Structure formats: C-alpha cells, structure tokens
GROMACS .gro file of C-alpha atoms in nm:
model
  262
    1UNK     CA    1 -11.623  21.061   1.204
    2UNK     CA    2 -11.480  20.839   0.936
    3UNK     CA    3 -11.796  20.769   0.787
    4UNK     CA    4 -11.857  21.158   0.713
    5UNK     CA    5 -11.535  21.140   0.542
    6UNK     CA    6 -11.614  20.846   0.350
    7UNK     CA    7 -11.920  20.989   0.248
    8UNK     CA    8 -11.775  21.373   0.144
    9UNK     CA    9 -11.547  21.213  -0.066
   10UNK     CA   10 -11.864  20.977  -0.287
   11UNK     CA   11 -12.042  21.304  -0.245
   12UNK     CA   12 -11.679  21.489  -0.421
   13UNK     CA   13 -11.727  21.174  -0.678
   14UNK     CA   14 -12.016  21.216  -0.817
   15UNK     CA   15 -11.976  21.583  -0.786
   16UNK     CA   16 -11.724  21.533  -1.026
   17UNK     CA   17 -11.885  21.297  -1.240
   18UNK     CA   18 -12.189  21.532  -1.305
   19UNK     CA   19 -11.939  21.817  -1.468
   20UNK     CA   20 -11.718  21.641  -1.687
   21UNK     CA   21 -11.765  21.750  -1.983
   22UNK     CA   22 -11.983  21.470  -2.243
   23UNK     CA   23 -11.682  21.243  -2.518
   24UNK     CA   24 -12.058  21.201  -2.707
   25UNK     CA   25 -12.059  21.510  -2.939
   26UNK     CA   26 -11.679  21.513  -2.965
   27UNK     CA   27 -11.733  21.140  -3.104
   28UNK     CA   28 -11.966  21.253  -3.257
   29UNK     CA   29 -11.816  21.557  -3.467
   30UNK     CA   30 -11.500  21.376  -3.588
   31UNK     CA   31 -11.717  21.072  -3.672
   32UNK     CA   32 -11.975  21.305  -3.913
   33UNK     CA   33 -11.594  21.490  -4.056
   34UNK     CA   34 -11.461  21.155  -4.095
   35UNK     CA   35 -11.751  21.123  -4.354
   36UNK     CA   36 -11.779  21.459  -4.531
   37UNK     CA   37 -11.398  21.444  -4.550
   38UNK     CA   38 -11.422  21.076  -4.716
   39UNK     CA   39 -11.672  21.182  -4.922
   40UNK     CA   40 -11.522  21.435  -5.036
   41UNK     CA   41 -11.243  21.245  -5.125
   42UNK     CA   42 -11.453  21.021  -5.317
   43UNK     CA   43 -11.585  21.245  -5.530
   44UNK     CA   44 -11.201  21.399  -5.654
   45UNK     CA   45 -11.063  21.007  -5.639
   46UNK     CA   46 -11.362  21.029  -5.921
   47UNK     CA   47 -11.292  21.340  -6.062
   48UNK     CA   48 -10.895  21.246  -6.084
   49UNK     CA   49 -10.995  20.960  -6.211
   50UNK     CA   50 -11.147  21.095  -6.592
   51UNK     CA   51 -10.826  21.216  -6.646
   52UNK     CA   52 -11.008  21.554  -6.813
   53UNK     CA   53 -10.809  21.729  -6.973
   54UNK     CA   54 -10.797  22.003  -7.263
   55UNK     CA   55 -10.692  21.748  -7.547
   56UNK     CA   56 -10.985  21.518  -7.388
   57UNK     CA   57 -11.251  21.765  -7.411
   58UNK     CA   58 -11.126  21.934  -7.798
   59UNK     CA   59 -11.097  21.580  -7.946
   60UNK     CA   60 -10.694  21.585  -7.975
   61UNK     CA   61 -10.539  21.229  -7.817
   62UNK     CA   62 -10.552  20.901  -7.914
   63UNK     CA   63 -10.875  20.680  -7.791
   64UNK     CA   64 -10.773  20.323  -7.923
   65UNK     CA   65 -10.423  20.333  -7.705
   66UNK     CA   66 -10.605  20.505  -7.407
   67UNK     CA   67 -10.690  20.265  -7.110
   68UNK     CA   68 -10.997  20.439  -7.034
   69UNK     CA   69 -11.108  20.373  -7.324
   70UNK     CA   70 -11.338  19.969  -7.445
   71UNK     CA   71 -11.338  19.857  -7.754
   72UNK     CA   72 -11.776  19.765  -7.847
   73UNK     CA   73 -11.747  19.404  -7.926
   74UNK     CA   74 -11.831  19.339  -8.305
   75UNK     CA   75 -12.281  19.169  -8.184
   76UNK     CA   76 -12.302  19.536  -8.095
   77UNK     CA   77 -12.172  19.762  -8.394
   78UNK     CA   78 -12.170  19.824  -8.780
   79UNK     CA   79 -11.774  19.835  -8.789
   80UNK     CA   80 -11.464  19.916  -8.554
   81UNK     CA   81 -11.615  20.136  -8.281
   82UNK     CA   82 -11.463  20.241  -7.907
   83UNK     CA   83 -11.639  20.393  -7.658
   84UNK     CA   84 -11.540  20.508  -7.308
   85UNK     CA   85 -11.586  20.148  -7.089
   86UNK     CA   86 -11.804  20.317  -6.805
   87UNK     CA   87 -12.069  20.488  -7.130
   88UNK     CA   88 -12.000  20.096  -7.231
   89UNK     CA   89 -12.099  19.869  -6.991
   90UNK     CA   90 -12.438  20.136  -6.951
   91UNK     CA   91 -12.504  19.932  -7.317
   92UNK     CA   92 -12.479  19.646  -7.206
   93UNK     CA   93 -12.750  19.686  -6.915
   94UNK     CA   94 -12.927  19.842  -7.171
   95UNK     CA   95 -12.930  19.592  -7.417
   96UNK     CA   96 -12.893  19.366  -7.179
   97UNK     CA   97 -13.297  19.509  -7.069
   98UNK     CA   98 -13.419  19.621  -7.399
   99UNK     CA   99 -13.350  19.230  -7.506
  100UNK     CA  100 -13.606  19.117  -7.355
  101UNK     CA  101 -13.854  19.362  -7.498
  102UNK     CA  102 -13.772  19.203  -7.852
  103UNK     CA  103 -13.561  19.463  -7.887
  104UNK     CA  104 -13.224  19.493  -8.041
  105UNK     CA  105 -12.923  19.780  -8.103
  106UNK     CA  106 -12.637  19.842  -8.316
  107UNK     CA  107 -12.424  20.109  -8.277
  108UNK     CA  108 -12.423  20.300  -8.545
  109UNK     CA  109 -12.119  20.560  -8.473
  110UNK     CA  110 -11.871  20.574  -8.142
  111UNK     CA  111 -11.569  20.786  -7.994
  112UNK     CA  112 -11.415  21.068  -8.256
  113UNK     CA  113 -11.102  21.251  -8.210
  114UNK     CA  114 -11.058  21.558  -8.395
  115UNK     CA  115 -10.952  21.376  -8.667
  116UNK     CA  116 -11.163  21.217  -8.811
  117UNK     CA  117 -11.406  21.447  -8.706
  118UNK     CA  118 -11.191  21.698  -8.924
  119UNK     CA  119 -11.210  21.445  -9.247
  120UNK     CA  120 -11.600  21.452  -9.215
  121UNK     CA  121 -11.651  21.806  -9.155
  122UNK     CA  122 -11.380  21.891  -9.432
  123UNK     CA  123 -11.514  21.687  -9.691
  124UNK     CA  124 -11.931  21.824  -9.620
  125UNK     CA  125 -11.722  22.127  -9.632
  126UNK     CA  126 -11.650  22.095 -10.031
  127UNK     CA  127 -11.979  21.952 -10.123
  128UNK     CA  128 -12.132  22.228 -10.053
  129UNK     CA  129 -11.858  22.515 -10.242
  130UNK     CA  130 -12.188  22.683 -10.441
  131UNK     CA  131 -12.257  22.809 -10.150
  132UNK     CA  132 -12.077  23.048  -9.942
  133UNK     CA  133 -11.828  23.030  -9.572
  134UNK     CA  134 -12.096  23.130  -9.348
  135UNK     CA  135 -12.363  22.980  -9.487
  136UNK     CA  136 -12.179  22.568  -9.594
  137UNK     CA  137 -12.114  22.582  -9.221
  138UNK     CA  138 -12.494  22.587  -9.104
  139UNK     CA  139 -12.534  22.328  -9.355
  140UNK     CA  140 -12.287  22.163  -9.244
  141UNK     CA  141 -12.410  22.203  -8.866
  142UNK     CA  142 -12.772  22.078  -8.906
  143UNK     CA  143 -12.592  21.777  -8.857
  144UNK     CA  144 -12.213  21.799  -8.815
  145UNK     CA  145 -12.035  21.905  -8.565
  146UNK     CA  146 -11.686  22.127  -8.622
  147UNK     CA  147 -11.419  21.899  -8.527
  148UNK     CA  148 -11.343  21.988  -8.112
  149UNK     CA  149 -11.688  22.033  -8.014
  150UNK     CA  150 -11.783  21.715  -8.094
  151UNK     CA  151 -12.006  21.508  -7.834
  152UNK     CA  152 -11.828  21.223  -7.958
  153UNK     CA  153 -11.510  21.326  -7.906
  154UNK     CA  154 -11.574  21.224  -7.532
  155UNK     CA  155 -11.668  20.827  -7.550
  156UNK     CA  156 -12.022  20.876  -7.410
  157UNK     CA  157 -12.244  20.942  -7.762
  158UNK     CA  158 -12.340  20.652  -7.935
  159UNK     CA  159 -12.548  20.684  -8.297
  160UNK     CA  160 -12.782  20.430  -8.244
  161UNK     CA  161 -12.920  20.214  -8.592
  162UNK     CA  162 -13.002  20.410  -8.823
  163UNK     CA  163 -12.903  20.795  -8.875
  164UNK     CA  164 -13.228  20.886  -9.065
  165UNK     CA  165 -13.495  20.995  -8.851
  166UNK     CA  166 -13.739  20.835  -9.150
  167UNK     CA  167 -13.673  20.517  -9.011
  168UNK     CA  168 -13.786  20.634  -8.649
  169UNK     CA  169 -14.105  20.659  -8.784
  170UNK     CA  170 -14.040  20.289  -8.881
  171UNK     CA  171 -14.258  20.038  -8.710
  172UNK     CA  172 -13.954  19.904  -8.553
  173UNK     CA  173 -13.821  20.155  -8.524
  174UNK     CA  174 -14.051  20.358  -8.370
  175UNK     CA  175 -14.090  20.002  -8.149
  176UNK     CA  176 -13.704  20.120  -8.079
  177UNK     CA  177 -13.739  20.501  -7.989
  178UNK     CA  178 -14.035  20.405  -7.761
  179UNK     CA  179 -13.818  20.244  -7.607
  180UNK     CA  180 -13.543  20.526  -7.539
  181UNK     CA  181 -13.719  20.682  -7.450
  182UNK     CA  182 -13.840  20.570  -7.169
  183UNK     CA  183 -13.561  20.351  -7.014
  184UNK     CA  184 -13.311  20.498  -7.148
  185UNK     CA  185 -13.266  20.764  -6.883
  186UNK     CA  186 -13.254  20.501  -6.678
  187UNK     CA  187 -12.902  20.367  -6.796
  188UNK     CA  188 -12.798  20.709  -6.801
  189UNK     CA  189 -12.796  20.771  -7.186
  190UNK     CA  190 -13.137  21.048  -7.302
  191UNK     CA  191 -13.036  21.236  -7.667
  192UNK     CA  192 -12.919  21.495  -7.655
  193UNK     CA  193 -13.064  21.643  -7.989
  194UNK     CA  194 -13.368  21.715  -7.968
  195UNK     CA  195 -13.677  21.869  -8.175
  196UNK     CA  196 -13.665  22.235  -8.128
  197UNK     CA  197 -14.027  22.286  -8.029
  198UNK     CA  198 -13.884  22.434  -7.643
  199UNK     CA  199 -13.621  22.655  -7.801
  200UNK     CA  200 -13.307  22.427  -7.852
  201UNK     CA  201 -13.082  22.555  -8.079
  202UNK     CA  202 -12.789  22.400  -8.256
  203UNK     CA  203 -12.842  22.101  -8.414
  204UNK     CA  204 -13.126  21.962  -8.546
  205UNK     CA  205 -13.315  21.643  -8.380
  206UNK     CA  206 -13.109  21.316  -8.306
  207UNK     CA  207 -13.405  21.041  -8.283
  208UNK     CA  208 -13.059  20.823  -8.291
  209UNK     CA  209 -12.821  21.001  -8.028
  210UNK     CA  210 -12.760  20.904  -7.724
  211UNK     CA  211 -12.549  21.072  -7.481
  212UNK     CA  212 -12.416  20.841  -7.117
  213UNK     CA  213 -12.497  21.200  -6.976
  214UNK     CA  214 -12.381  21.141  -6.609
  215UNK     CA  215 -11.984  21.168  -6.772
  216UNK     CA  216 -12.068  21.374  -7.072
  217UNK     CA  217 -12.238  21.579  -6.806
  218UNK     CA  218 -11.894  21.625  -6.657
  219UNK     CA  219 -11.695  21.679  -6.975
  220UNK     CA  220 -11.910  21.948  -7.036
  221UNK     CA  221 -11.854  22.094  -6.759
  222UNK     CA  222 -11.500  22.158  -6.792
  223UNK     CA  223 -11.485  22.170  -7.107
  224UNK     CA  224 -11.702  22.459  -7.065
  225UNK     CA  225 -11.483  22.633  -6.807
  226UNK     CA  226 -11.200  22.584  -7.047
  227UNK     CA  227 -11.176  22.583  -7.391
  228UNK     CA  228 -11.272  22.943  -7.578
  229UNK     CA  229 -11.356  22.977  -7.988
  230UNK     CA  230 -10.986  23.053  -8.018
  231UNK     CA  231 -10.883  22.701  -7.913
  232UNK     CA  232 -11.134  22.615  -8.227
  233UNK     CA  233 -10.847  22.473  -8.530
  234UNK     CA  234 -10.737  22.328  -8.796
  235UNK     CA  235 -10.960  22.313  -9.033
  236UNK     CA  236 -11.166  22.473  -9.338
  237UNK     CA  237 -11.431  22.689  -9.220
  238UNK     CA  238 -11.262  22.701  -8.878
  239UNK     CA  239 -11.308  23.079  -8.786
  240UNK     CA  240 -11.568  23.099  -8.834
  241UNK     CA  241 -11.667  22.932  -8.460
  242UNK     CA  242 -11.651  23.252  -8.303
  243UNK     CA  243 -11.921  23.450  -8.528
  244UNK     CA  244 -12.211  23.150  -8.494
  245UNK     CA  245 -12.172  23.058  -8.169
  246UNK     CA  246 -12.004  22.725  -8.160
  247UNK     CA  247 -12.009  22.625  -7.776
  248UNK     CA  248 -12.307  22.851  -7.712
  249UNK     CA  249 -12.569  22.730  -7.951
  250UNK     CA  250 -12.434  22.433  -7.960
  251UNK     CA  251 -12.207  22.262  -7.827
  252UNK     CA  252 -12.478  22.367  -7.475
  253UNK     CA  253 -12.762  22.393  -7.723
  254UNK     CA  254 -12.957  22.084  -7.555
  255UNK     CA  255 -13.235  21.945  -7.341
  256UNK     CA  256 -13.290  22.159  -7.018
  257UNK     CA  257 -13.334  21.887  -6.854
  258UNK     CA  258 -12.952  21.748  -7.018
  259UNK     CA  259 -12.798  22.088  -6.866
  260UNK     CA  260 -12.898  22.068  -6.519
  261UNK     CA  261 -12.815  21.653  -6.504
  262UNK     CA  262 -12.609  21.668  -6.201
   0.00000   0.00000   0.00000
C-alpha cells in the first residue's frame, strides 16, 4: 500500500511538470522587446543629439559657438572654416585614405550661416542689376543658394580644391574627381550637384561640392517637414522663392541615390 502511494505521488509530480507552461518563450519575448526598445531608444537619442530646429536648418545660428561644430585644421583648409564634428571626422578619415593614393584635399568652403549666404546673394543680386528680378535670381541660382536654403548651413557640405568644373578636367583635378567618385561614398560623402542628364533640377553641376549625407539626410528630412517658402525671407528677391519652386527644385534638386539615403 505504501509503495502504491509513493507511485501515485510520483505520477502526479510528473504530470504536473508536463502541464506546467514553458517559460522560455516568455523570456525570449521579454528579451526581444528589450532589444527593440533599446534600438528605438538609441535612435531617439541620436535624433535628439542632433538638436534639429527650424533656426538651425535655416542657417540662423552661430556655428562658431555651437558645441557640435569644430574648426578645421589650417592644413586642410584655405581659410577659417568650421564643420559639424561628425562630418569633419569623416573627412579626416577620407583624407588619410586619399593620401595613400597621392590625392590631397583642401576645403575651400564649409559652413556658411544665413548671414554669410545673404552677403553672397546680395552681392550677386547687385552684380546682375541689369536683369529683371526673376532672371537675376535664376542667374544667381546657377551656382549659389538663396539664404535659408543652402546645405552649407548645416556643416555637412564641403567645397574641395577648386570652384571651377574645368579644374576637374585637368590631369590633377581629374585624378582627384575620379578618386572621389570611386571612394567618397564609403566615407559618407556624395556629390549632390551632378550633371542634369537624368533630369535632376536646381543648381548646375558642381564637381567640387560633396555632402556628408548620413547627417545631411536627417536635416533635409526635417527641412521638408517643417520649412515653407514663407520662412525664406529677409534678403533681396526672397519673394520669388515660391514662384521659382526653391524648395522643390533646388533644396531637393539632388540625385535619386541621395534622396533615397537612409
């Protein structure tokens, strides 16, 4: 009888263990949820660390006192230039790689805020005063942006070695350009003003202008969601921004591979 009682107790214990819910799936779900939340939190922290505001994307800030900007070493520039720190680090990495192939870079222009861009724009507006307002603006827009619409506001874009496309047809210039075409993307830099053979709108081709797209794409996304033509103001001819489709054709006048960058 005692043996029968022991056997029944053992049988009930085994049955109980078999019917007990498995905990592994619960643990896995919790772990997966934790990983998802962690990834989401990191993305949010990254976006928050950019501190994107309307004033920033419009260029209305002082990059020289902004903690996210760095002064470019004189050996890499032709004048005092500042860049976003992340973009500058990527440029230094690209520079080191280029040196191994006997390619040298000099940054001619980097960050320009609204007021610096306004000075350029107004100077050219005065230069072309023999043209009617629309043609004046179109002439300037061949190579220069309206203030509050320039990628140079963001500290992500650099002009390298020369501001003339003809330079990049010389032996030295062509070697530099071909190296950039082949390698720059791997460091995050893209030529944003290519030729218009594929229907790109906006500015003329600029072989010297390279953009650090991992950051610039974030700024452009914010720009498109928050900026209207009414925000483009306070300079000569600013009232033409809407009719000239400045945001659609110029701010977004970039190659499809740059538009699609994530």
